[in-house]
Coordinates of N, CA, C and O in Angstrom, one line a residue:
M1 N 0.8 -1.2 0.0 CA 0.0 0.0 0.0 C 0.9 1.2 0.0 O 1.9 1.3 0.6
R2 N 0.4 2.3 -0.6 CA 1.1 3.5 -0.7 C 1.3 4.1 0.7 O 0.6 3.8 1.6
K3 N 2.1 5.1 0.7 CA 2.2 5.9 2.0 C 0.9 6.6 2.3 O 0.1 6.7 1.4
N4 N 0.7 7.1 3.4 CA -0.5 7.7 3.8 C -0.9 8.9 3.0 O 0.0 9.7 2.6
E5 N -2.1 9.0 2.6 CA -2.6 10.1 1.9 C -3.0 11.2 2.9 O -3.6 10.9 3.9
I6 N -2.7 12.5 2.5 CA -3.1 13.6 3.4 C -3.7 14.7 2.5 O -3.2 15.0 1.4
Y7 N -4.9 15.2 2.9 CA -5.5 16.3 2.2 C -5.8 17.4 3.2 O -6.1 17.2 4.4
K8 N -5.5 18.7 2.8 CA -5.7 19.8 3.7 C -6.6 20.9 3.1 O -6.6 21.1 1.9
K9 N -7.4 21.5 4.0 CA -8.3 22.6 3.6 C -8.5 23.5 4.8 O -9.2 23.1 5.7
G10 N -7.8 24.6 4.8 CA -7.8 25.5 5.9 C -7.3 24.8 7.2 O -6.2 24.2 7.2
N11 N -8.1 24.8 8.3 CA -7.7 24.1 9.5 C -8.1 22.7 9.5 O -8.0 22.0 10.6
F12 N -8.7 22.2 8.4 CA -9.1 20.8 8.4 C -8.1 19.9 7.6 O -7.5 20.3 6.6
I13 N -7.9 18.7 8.1 CA -7.0 17.7 7.5 C -7.7 16.4 7.4 O -8.4 16.0 8.4
I14 N -7.5 15.7 6.3 CA -7.9 14.3 6.2 C -6.7 13.5 6.0 O -5.8 13.9 5.2
T15 N -6.6 12.4 6.7 CA -5.4 11.6 6.6 C -5.8 10.1 6.7 O -6.8 9.8 7.3
T16 N -5.0 9.3 6.0 CA -5.2 7.8 6.1 C -4.2 7.2 7.1 O -4.2 6.0 7.2
D17 N -3.5 8.0 7.8 CA -2.5 7.6 8.8 C -3.2 7.0 10.0 O -3.7 7.8 10.8
K18 N -3.2 5.7 10.2 CA -3.9 5.1 11.4 C -3.2 5.5 12.7 O -3.9 5.5 13.7
E19 N -2.0 5.9 12.7 CA -1.3 6.3 13.9 C -1.8 7.6 14.4 O -1.7 7.9 15.6
K20 N -2.4 8.4 13.6 CA -3.0 9.7 14.0 C -4.5 9.5 14.5 O -5.0 10.4 15.1
L21 N -5.1 8.4 14.1 CA -6.5 8.1 14.4 C -6.7 8.1 15.9 O -5.9 7.5 16.7
D22 N -7.8 8.8 16.4 CA -8.1 8.8 17.8 C -9.3 7.8 18.0 O -10.4 8.1 17.7
I23 N -8.9 6.7 18.5 CA -9.9 5.6 18.7 C -11.1 6.0 19.5 O -12.2 5.7 19.2
L24 N -10.8 6.8 20.6 CA -12.0 7.2 21.5 C -12.9 8.1 20.7 O -14.1 8.0 20.8
A25 N -12.3 9.0 19.9 CA -13.2 10.0 19.2 C -14.0 9.2 18.1 O -15.2 9.4 18.0
V26 N -13.4 8.2 17.5 CA -14.1 7.4 16.5 C -15.2 6.6 17.2 O -16.3 6.5 16.7
F27 N -14.9 6.0 18.3 CA -15.9 5.3 19.1 C -17.1 6.1 19.4 O -18.2 5.7 19.2
N28 N -16.8 7.4 19.9 CA -17.9 8.3 20.3 C -18.7 8.7 19.1 O -19.9 8.9 19.1
L29 N -18.0 9.0 17.9 CA -18.7 9.4 16.7 C -19.7 8.2 16.3 O -20.8 8.5 16.0
L30 N -19.1 7.0 16.3 CA -20.0 5.9 15.8 C -21.1 5.6 16.8 O -22.2 5.1 16.5
K31 N -20.8 5.8 18.1 CA -21.9 5.6 19.1 C -23.1 6.6 18.9 O -24.2 6.2 19.2
S32 N -22.8 7.7 18.2 CA -23.9 8.7 17.9 C -24.6 8.4 16.6 O -25.6 9.0 16.3
S33 N -24.2 7.3 15.9 CA -24.8 7.0 14.6 C -26.0 6.0 14.8 O -26.1 5.3 15.8
Y34 N -26.8 5.9 13.8 CA -27.9 4.9 13.9 C -27.4 3.5 13.5 O -28.0 2.5 13.9
W35 N -26.3 3.4 12.8 CA -25.9 2.1 12.3 C -24.8 1.4 13.3 O -24.7 0.2 13.2
A36 N -24.2 2.2 14.1 CA -23.1 1.6 14.9 C -23.2 1.9 16.4 O -22.2 1.7 17.1
S37 N -24.3 2.4 16.8 CA -24.5 2.8 18.2 C -24.3 1.7 19.2 O -23.9 1.9 20.3
E38 N -24.5 0.4 18.8 CA -24.4 -0.7 19.6 C -23.1 -1.4 19.4 O -22.8 -2.4 20.1
R39 N -22.3 -1.0 18.5 CA -21.0 -1.6 18.2 C -20.0 -1.5 19.4 O -19.8 -0.4 19.9
E40 N -19.4 -2.6 19.7 CA -18.5 -2.6 20.8 C -17.1 -2.0 20.4 O -16.8 -2.1 19.2
K41 N -16.4 -1.5 21.4 CA -15.2 -0.8 21.1 C -14.2 -1.8 20.5 O -13.5 -1.5 19.5
S42 N -14.2 -3.1 20.9 CA -13.2 -4.1 20.4 C -13.5 -4.4 18.9 O -12.6 -4.6 18.1
V43 N -14.8 -4.3 18.6 CA -15.2 -4.5 17.2 C -14.8 -3.4 16.3 O -14.3 -3.6 15.2
I44 N -14.9 -2.2 16.8 CA -14.5 -1.0 16.1 C -13.0 -1.0 15.9 O -12.5 -0.8 14.7
I45 N -12.2 -1.4 16.9 CA -10.8 -1.5 16.7 C -10.4 -2.5 15.7 O -9.5 -2.3 14.8
Q46 N -11.1 -3.7 15.7 CA -10.8 -4.7 14.7 C -11.1 -4.3 13.3 O -10.4 -4.5 12.3
S47 N -12.3 -3.5 13.2 CA -12.7 -3.1 11.8 C -11.7 -2.0 11.3 O -11.4 -2.0 10.1
I48 N -11.2 -1.2 12.2 CA -10.1 -0.2 11.8 C -8.9 -0.9 11.3 O -8.3 -0.5 10.3
K49 N -8.5 -1.9 12.1 CA -7.3 -2.7 11.7 C -7.3 -3.3 10.3 O -6.3 -3.3 9.6
N50 N -8.5 -3.7 9.9 CA -8.7 -4.4 8.6 C -9.3 -3.5 7.5 O -9.8 -4.1 6.5
S51 N -9.2 -2.2 7.6 CA -9.8 -1.3 6.6 C -8.8 -0.2 6.3 O -7.9 0.1 7.1
L52 N -9.1 0.4 5.2 CA -8.4 1.7 4.8 C -9.3 2.7 5.5 O -10.5 2.9 5.2
C53 N -8.7 3.5 6.4 CA -9.4 4.4 7.2 C -9.1 5.9 6.9 O -7.9 6.2 6.6
Y54 N -10.1 6.7 7.0 CA -9.9 8.2 6.7 C -10.3 8.9 8.0 O -11.5 8.7 8.5
S55 N -9.4 9.7 8.5 CA -9.7 10.5 9.7 C -9.7 12.0 9.3 O -8.8 12.4 8.6
L56 N -10.8 12.7 9.7 CA -10.9 14.1 9.5 C -10.7 14.8 10.8 O -11.3 14.5 11.8
F57 N -9.8 15.8 10.7 CA -9.4 16.5 11.9 C -9.7 18.0 11.7 O -9.5 18.5 10.6
Y58 N -10.0 18.7 12.8 CA -10.1 20.1 12.9 C -9.0 20.5 13.9 O -9.2 20.2 15.1
G59 N -7.9 20.9 13.4 CA -6.7 21.1 14.3 C -6.3 19.7 14.7 O -6.0 18.8 13.9
D60 N -6.2 19.5 16.1 CA -5.9 18.2 16.6 C -7.1 17.3 17.0 O -6.9 16.2 17.5
E61 N -8.3 17.9 16.8 CA -9.5 17.2 17.2 C -10.1 16.3 16.0 O -10.4 16.9 14.9
Q62 N -10.3 15.0 16.2 CA -10.9 14.2 15.2 C -12.4 14.4 15.2 O -13.1 14.2 16.2
I63 N -12.9 14.9 14.0 CA -14.3 15.3 13.9 C -15.0 14.5 12.8 O -16.2 14.7 12.6
G64 N -14.3 13.6 12.2 CA -14.9 12.8 11.1 C -14.1 11.5 10.9 O -13.0 11.4 11.3
F65 N -14.8 10.6 10.3 CA -14.2 9.2 10.1 C -14.9 8.5 8.9 O -16.1 8.8 8.7
A66 N -14.2 7.7 8.2 CA -14.8 6.8 7.2 C -13.9 5.6 7.0 O -12.7 5.7 7.3
R67 N -14.5 4.5 6.6 CA -13.7 3.3 6.3 C -14.0 2.8 4.9 O -15.1 3.0 4.4
V68 N -13.0 2.2 4.3 CA -13.2 1.5 3.0 C -12.7 0.1 3.2 O -11.5 -0.1 3.6
I69 N -13.5 -0.8 2.8 CA -13.2 -2.2 2.8 C -12.9 -2.6 1.3 O -13.9 -2.4 0.5
T70 N -11.7 -3.0 1.0 CA -11.4 -3.2 -0.5 C -10.3 -4.2 -0.7 O -9.5 -4.5 0.2
D71 N -10.3 -4.7 -1.9 CA -9.2 -5.6 -2.4 C -8.2 -4.7 -3.2 O -7.2 -5.3 -3.7
F72 N -8.5 -3.5 -3.4 CA -7.6 -2.5 -4.1 C -7.5 -2.9 -5.6 O -6.6 -2.4 -6.3
A73 N -8.3 -3.8 -6.1 CA -8.2 -4.2 -7.5 C -9.5 -4.1 -8.2 O -9.6 -3.6 -9.4
T74 N -10.6 -4.5 -7.5 CA -11.9 -4.6 -8.3 C -13.1 -4.0 -7.5 O -14.0 -3.5 -8.1
Y75 N -13.0 -3.9 -6.2 CA -14.2 -3.6 -5.4 C -13.9 -2.8 -4.1 O -12.9 -3.1 -3.5
A76 N -14.8 -1.9 -3.7 CA -14.7 -1.2 -2.5 C -16.0 -1.0 -1.9 O -17.0 -0.8 -2.6
Y77 N -16.1 -1.1 -0.6 CA -17.3 -0.9 0.2 C -17.0 0.3 1.1 O -16.1 0.2 2.0
L78 N -17.7 1.4 0.9 CA -17.6 2.6 1.7 C -18.5 2.5 2.9 O -19.7 2.3 2.8
C79 N -18.0 2.7 4.1 CA -18.8 2.5 5.3 C -18.3 3.4 6.5 O -17.2 4.0 6.4
D80 N -19.2 3.5 7.5 CA -18.9 4.3 8.7 C -18.5 5.7 8.5 O -17.9 6.4 9.3
L81 N -19.0 6.3 7.4 CA -18.7 7.8 7.2 C -19.6 8.6 8.1 O -20.8 8.5 8.1
I82 N -18.9 9.4 8.9 CA -19.6 10.2 9.9 C -18.8 11.5 10.1 O -17.6 11.5 10.2
I83 N -19.6 12.6 10.3 CA -19.0 13.9 10.6 C -19.6 14.3 12.0 O -20.9 14.2 12.1
D84 N -18.9 14.8 12.9 CA -19.4 15.3 14.2 C -20.5 16.3 13.9 O -20.4 17.2 13.0
S85 N -21.6 16.2 14.6 CA -22.8 17.0 14.3 C -22.5 18.5 14.4 O -23.1 19.3 13.8
N86 N -21.5 18.9 15.2 CA -21.1 20.4 15.3 C -20.4 20.9 14.1 O -20.2 22.1 13.9
F87 N -20.0 20.0 13.2 CA -19.3 20.4 12.0 C -20.0 20.1 10.7 O -19.5 20.3 9.6
R88 N -21.2 19.6 10.8 CA -22.0 19.3 9.6 C -22.5 20.6 8.9 O -22.6 21.6 9.5
G89 N -22.8 20.5 7.6 CA -23.3 21.6 6.9 C -22.2 22.5 6.3 O -22.4 23.6 5.8
Q90 N -20.9 22.1 6.4 CA -19.8 22.8 5.9 C -19.1 22.2 4.6 O -18.1 22.6 4.2
G91 N -19.8 21.1 4.1 CA -19.2 20.5 2.9 C -18.1 19.5 3.3 O -17.4 19.0 2.4
L92 N -17.9 19.2 4.6 CA -16.9 18.2 5.0 C -17.1 16.8 4.6 O -16.2 16.1 4.2
G93 N -18.4 16.4 4.6 CA -18.7 15.0 4.2 C -18.5 14.9 2.7 O -17.9 13.9 2.2
K94 N -18.8 15.9 1.9 CA -18.6 15.9 0.5 C -17.1 15.8 0.2 O -16.6 15.1 -0.7
W95 N -16.3 16.6 0.9 CA -14.8 16.6 0.8 C -14.2 15.2 1.1 O -13.4 14.7 0.5
L96 N -14.8 14.6 2.2 CA -14.3 13.3 2.6 C -14.6 12.3 1.5 O -13.7 11.5 1.2
V97 N -15.8 12.3 1.0 CA -16.1 11.3 -0.1 C -15.2 11.5 -1.3 O -14.7 10.6 -1.8
K98 N -15.1 12.8 -1.7 CA -14.2 13.1 -2.8 C -12.8 12.6 -2.6 O -12.2 12.0 -3.5
S99 N -12.3 12.8 -1.4 CA -10.9 12.4 -1.1 C -10.8 10.9 -1.2 O -9.8 10.3 -1.7
I100 N -11.8 10.2 -0.7 CA -11.8 8.7 -0.7 C -11.8 8.2 -2.2 O -11.0 7.4 -2.6
L101 N -12.7 8.8 -3.0 CA -12.9 8.3 -4.4 C -11.7 8.7 -5.2 O -11.4 8.0 -6.2
N102 N -10.9 9.7 -4.8 CA -9.7 10.1 -5.6 C -8.4 9.5 -5.1 O -7.4 9.7 -5.6
H103 N -8.5 8.6 -4.1 CA -7.3 7.9 -3.6 C -6.7 7.2 -4.8 O -7.4 6.5 -5.5
P104 N -5.4 7.3 -4.9 CA -4.7 6.7 -6.1 C -4.9 5.2 -6.3 O -4.9 4.7 -7.4
Q105 N -5.1 4.5 -5.2 CA -5.3 3.1 -5.3 C -6.8 2.7 -5.4 O -7.1 1.5 -5.6
L106 N -7.7 3.7 -5.3 CA -9.1 3.4 -5.4 C -9.8 4.0 -6.6 O -10.8 3.5 -7.0
C107 N -9.2 5.0 -7.2 CA -9.9 5.7 -8.2 C -10.1 4.9 -9.5 O -10.9 5.3 -10.4
T108 N -9.5 3.8 -9.7 CA -9.6 3.0 -10.9 C -10.6 1.8 -10.6 O -10.8 1.0 -11.6
L109 N -11.1 1.6 -9.4 CA -12.0 0.5 -9.1 C -13.2 0.6 -10.0 O -13.8 1.7 -10.2
K110 N -13.7 -0.6 -10.4 CA -14.9 -0.6 -11.2 C -16.2 -0.6 -10.4 O -17.3 -0.3 -10.9
K111 N -16.2 -1.1 -9.2 CA -17.4 -1.2 -8.4 C -17.2 -0.8 -7.0 O -16.3 -1.1 -6.3
W112 N -18.1 0.0 -6.6 CA -18.2 0.5 -5.2 C -19.6 0.2 -4.7 O -20.6 0.2 -5.5
S113 N -19.8 0.1 -3.4 CA -21.1 0.0 -2.8 C -21.1 0.7 -1.4 O -20.0 0.9 -0.8
L114 N -22.3 0.9 -0.9 CA -22.5 1.5 0.4 C -23.9 1.3 0.8 O -24.8 1.0 0.0
H115 N -24.2 1.5 2.1 CA -25.6 1.5 2.6 C -25.8 2.8 3.3 O -24.9 3.2 4.0
T116 N -26.9 3.4 3.1 CA -27.3 4.6 3.8 C -28.8 4.7 4.0 O -29.5 4.3 3.1
R117 N -29.2 5.2 5.1 CA -30.6 5.4 5.3 C -31.0 6.9 5.1 O -32.2 7.2 4.8
D118 N -30.0 7.8 5.1 CA -30.3 9.2 5.1 C -29.4 10.1 4.3 O -29.6 11.3 4.3
A119 N -28.4 9.6 3.7 CA -27.4 10.4 3.0 C -27.4 10.2 1.5 O -26.4 10.4 0.8
Q120 N -28.5 9.7 0.9 CA -28.5 9.4 -0.5 C -28.1 10.6 -1.4 O -27.4 10.4 -2.4
E121 N -28.6 11.8 -1.1 CA -28.3 13.0 -1.9 C -26.8 13.2 -1.9 O -26.2 13.7 -2.9
L122 N -26.1 13.0 -0.8 CA -24.6 13.2 -0.8 C -24.0 12.3 -1.8 O -23.2 12.7 -2.6
Y123 N -24.3 11.0 -1.7 CA -23.6 10.0 -2.5 C -24.1 10.1 -4.0 O -23.3 9.7 -4.9
K124 N -25.3 10.5 -4.3 CA -25.7 10.7 -5.7 C -24.8 11.6 -6.4 O -24.6 11.5 -7.6
Q125 N -24.3 12.6 -5.7 CA -23.4 13.6 -6.3 C -22.1 13.0 -6.9 O -21.5 13.6 -7.8
F126 N -21.8 11.8 -6.4 CA -20.6 11.1 -6.8 C -20.9 9.9 -7.7 O -20.0 9.1 -7.9
G127 N -22.1 9.8 -8.2 CA -22.4 8.7 -9.1 C -23.0 7.5 -8.5 O -23.3 6.5 -9.2
F128 N -23.2 7.5 -7.2 CA -23.9 6.3 -6.5 C -25.3 6.4 -6.9 O -26.0 7.4 -7.0
A129 N -25.9 5.2 -7.1 CA -27.3 5.1 -7.5 C -27.9 3.9 -6.8 O -27.2 3.0 -6.4
Y130 N -29.2 3.8 -6.8 CA -29.9 2.7 -6.3 C -29.7 1.5 -7.2 O -29.5 1.6 -8.4
L131 N -29.7 0.3 -6.6 CA -29.5 -0.9 -7.4 C -30.7 -1.1 -8.3 O -31.8 -0.9 -7.9
E132 N -30.4 -1.4 -9.6 CA -31.5 -1.6 -10.6 C -32.3 -2.9 -10.3 O -33.5 -2.9 -10.3
N133 N -31.6 -3.9 -9.9 CA -32.3 -5.2 -9.6 C -31.8 -5.7 -8.3 O -30.8 -6.4 -8.2
E134 N -32.5 -5.4 -7.3 CA -32.1 -5.7 -5.9 C -32.1 -7.2 -5.7 O -31.6 -7.7 -4.7
K135 N -32.7 -8.0 -6.6 CA -32.7 -9.4 -6.5 C -31.3 -10.1 -6.7 O -31.1 -11.2 -6.4
V136 N -30.3 -9.3 -7.2 CA -29.0 -9.9 -7.4 C -28.1 -9.6 -6.2 O -27.1 -10.2 -6.0
Y137 N -28.5 -8.6 -5.4 CA -27.7 -8.3 -4.2 C -28.2 -9.1 -3.0 O -29.4 -9.2 -2.7
M138 N -27.3 -9.8 -2.4 CA -27.7 -10.7 -1.3 C -26.8 -10.4 0.0 O -25.7 -9.8 -0.2
Q139 N -27.3 -10.7 1.1 CA -26.6 -10.6 2.3 C -27.0 -11.7 3.3 O -28.0 -12.3 3.2
K140 N -26.1 -11.9 4.3 CA -26.3 -12.9 5.3 C -26.1 -12.2 6.6 O -25.0 -11.6 6.9
N141 N -27.1 -12.3 7.5 CA -26.9 -11.7 8.8 C -26.7 -12.8 9.9 O -27.4 -13.8 9.8
Q142 N -25.8 -12.6 10.8 CA -25.6 -13.5 11.9 C -26.0 -12.9 13.2 O -25.9 -11.7 13.3
N143 N -26.5 -13.7 14.0 CA -26.9 -13.2 15.4 C -25.7 -13.1 16.3 O -24.8 -13.6 16.2

């Protein structure tokens, strides 16, 4: 994998450097979400370990996060994208998605997917669309 990617905009920084990632901040961000509020800290740590992670900082404070699960060749799944509620409405989510999609090892991938209950308009701006035939998409849930 390439060295860590870093993007800057004013006092905001996006980095893929996991050493800069603030686990407690990510845990608290995900606790505030509808999709990961029940996720245990140990599971979050394991998911970070096995994903390409994007951390969004305002100065030294981590205010955003996203993960990409990928083989770096054919497919990527974008997940856990979240921005601290105090920083929403500033285009940071859009900047984070753009940074992810422009990553040198991801920008040539042919297929991306994600799940969202409330951010469809954000992702549509980047070419994400509803599945045409949901009968081909399958999943398995474990208790």
